[in-house]
PDB file of C-alpha atoms in Angstrom:
ATOM      1  CA  UNK A   1      18.676  -2.841  -3.067  1.00 77.00           C
ATOM      2  CA  UNK A   2      17.776  -0.396  -0.135  1.00 79.00           C
ATOM      3  CA  UNK A   3      14.744   0.913  -1.736  1.00 76.00           C
ATOM      4  CA  UNK A   4      13.717  -2.860  -2.846  1.00 75.00           C
ATOM      5  CA  UNK A   5      14.023  -4.063   0.895  1.00 76.00           C
ATOM      6  CA  UNK A   6      12.041  -0.817   2.463  1.00 77.00           C
ATOM      7  CA  UNK A   7       9.274  -1.415  -0.032  1.00 73.00           C
ATOM      8  CA  UNK A   8       8.434  -4.748   1.655  1.00 71.00           C
ATOM      9  CA  UNK A   9       7.585  -2.988   4.707  1.00 74.00           C
ATOM     10  CA  UNK A  10       6.085   0.046   2.991  1.00 75.00           C
ATOM     11  CA  UNK A  11       3.714  -1.308   0.473  1.00 71.00           C
ATOM     12  CA  UNK A  12       3.067   1.967  -1.321  1.00 75.00           C
ATOM     13  CA  UNK A  13       5.417   2.758  -4.126  1.00 77.00           C
ATOM     14  CA  UNK A  14       5.206   6.146  -3.658  1.00 81.00           C
ATOM     15  CA  UNK A  15       5.744   6.364   0.068  1.00 82.00           C
ATOM     16  CA  UNK A  16       8.848   4.371  -0.074  1.00 80.00           C
ATOM     17  CA  UNK A  17      10.216   6.339  -2.969  1.00 83.00           C
ATOM     18  CA  UNK A  18       9.466   9.599  -0.888  1.00 86.00           C
ATOM     19  CA  UNK A  19      11.161   7.975   2.239  1.00 87.00           C
ATOM     20  CA  UNK A  20      14.195   6.283   0.613  1.00 87.00           C
ATOM     21  CA  UNK A  21      14.585   8.973  -2.294  1.00 88.00           C
ATOM     22  CA  UNK A  22      15.156  11.918   0.244  1.00 90.00           C
ATOM     23  CA  UNK A  23      18.441  10.270   1.650  1.00 89.00           C
ATOM     24  CA  UNK A  24      19.457   8.104  -1.362  1.00 89.00           C
ATOM     25  CA  UNK A  25      19.269  10.461  -3.932  1.00 91.00           C
ATOM     26  CA  UNK A  26      21.557  13.014  -2.779  1.00 93.00           C
ATOM     27  CA  UNK A  27      24.031  10.433  -1.599  1.00 93.00           C
ATOM     28  CA  UNK A  28      24.162   8.714  -5.151  1.00 92.00           C
ATOM     29  CA  UNK A  29      24.520  11.914  -6.952  1.00 95.00           C
ATOM     30  CA  UNK A  30      27.439  12.882  -4.616  1.00 96.00           C
ATOM     31  CA  UNK A  31      29.238   9.543  -5.312  1.00 95.00           C
ATOM     32  CA  UNK A  32      29.302  10.772  -9.117  1.00 95.00           C
ATOM     33  CA  UNK A  33      25.999   8.952 -10.384  1.00 94.00           C
ATOM     34  CA  UNK A  34      23.905  10.927 -12.875  1.00 95.00           C
ATOM     35  CA  UNK A  35      20.774  12.408 -11.390  1.00 94.00           C
ATOM     36  CA  UNK A  36      18.452  10.369 -13.769  1.00 94.00           C
ATOM     37  CA  UNK A  37      20.203   7.327 -12.740  1.00 94.00           C
ATOM     38  CA  UNK A  38      20.033   7.999  -9.169  1.00 91.00           C
ATOM     39  CA  UNK A  39      16.234   8.604  -9.608  1.00 90.00           C
ATOM     40  CA  UNK A  40      15.819   5.504 -11.928  1.00 89.00           C
ATOM     41  CA  UNK A  41      17.614   3.358  -9.248  1.00 86.00           C
ATOM     42  CA  UNK A  42      15.084   4.363  -6.434  1.00 86.00           C
ATOM     43  CA  UNK A  43      12.282   3.669  -8.863  1.00 84.00           C
ATOM     44  CA  UNK A  44      13.074   0.238  -9.943  1.00 82.00           C
ATOM     45  CA  UNK A  45      13.599  -0.277  -6.194  1.00 78.00           C
ATOM     46  CA  UNK A  46       9.876  -0.005  -5.628  1.00 78.00           C
ATOM     47  CA  UNK A  47       9.248  -3.134  -7.581  1.00 72.00           C
ATOM     48  CA  UNK A  48       9.919  -4.987  -4.284  1.00 60.00           C
ATOM     49  CA  UNK A  49       6.189  -4.718  -3.111  1.00 63.00           C
ATOM     50  CA  UNK A  50       5.123  -6.611  -6.126  1.00 63.00           C
ATOM     51  CA  UNK A  51       7.709  -9.294  -6.095  1.00 63.00           C
ATOM     52  CA  UNK A  52       8.037 -10.003  -2.201  1.00 60.00           C
ATOM     53  CA  UNK A  53       4.666  -9.002  -0.897  1.00 59.00           C
ATOM     54  CA  UNK A  54       2.248 -10.334  -3.437  1.00 53.00           C
ATOM     55  CA  UNK A  55      -0.617 -10.794  -0.969  1.00 50.00           C
ATOM     56  CA  UNK A  56      -0.762  -7.210  -0.068  1.00 59.00           C
ATOM     57  CA  UNK A  57      -2.605  -5.658  -3.187  1.00 58.00           C
ATOM     58  CA  UNK A  58      -3.777  -8.701  -5.067  1.00 63.00           C
ATOM     59  CA  UNK A  59      -5.639 -10.942  -2.494  1.00 63.00           C
ATOM     60  CA  UNK A  60      -8.099 -12.600  -5.105  1.00 68.00           C
ATOM     61  CA  UNK A  61      -5.302 -13.546  -7.400  1.00 69.00           C
ATOM     62  CA  UNK A  62      -3.175 -15.045  -4.506  1.00 67.00           C
ATOM     63  CA  UNK A  63      -6.210 -17.046  -3.558  1.00 72.00           C
ATOM     64  CA  UNK A  64      -6.787 -18.390  -6.776  1.00 75.00           C
ATOM     65  CA  UNK A  65      -3.086 -19.215  -7.522  1.00 76.00           C
ATOM     66  CA  UNK A  66      -3.516 -21.054  -3.942  1.00 76.00           C
ATOM     67  CA  UNK A  67      -6.367 -22.997  -5.045  1.00 76.00           C
ATOM     68  CA  UNK A  68      -8.814 -21.510  -2.189  1.00 64.00           C
ATOM     69  CA  UNK A  69     -12.007 -19.451  -2.687  1.00 62.00           C
ATOM     70  CA  UNK A  70     -11.962 -15.695  -1.834  1.00 51.00           C
TER      71      UNK A  70
END
């Protein structure tokens, strides 16, 4: 969830994963979570930029959905 909300502010999935992953992946591994699951959790958190900020990357599609001309 942390990555999901941070990705709303940082529109780059790679930048968000790099920023959040450096702190959360070691923390998740220290709590006993398998390393592959920790990385997957960070990766899936980057879904936030697509869902919560749809206008960042797809302005023509959003304009079409809104019924306006782009």
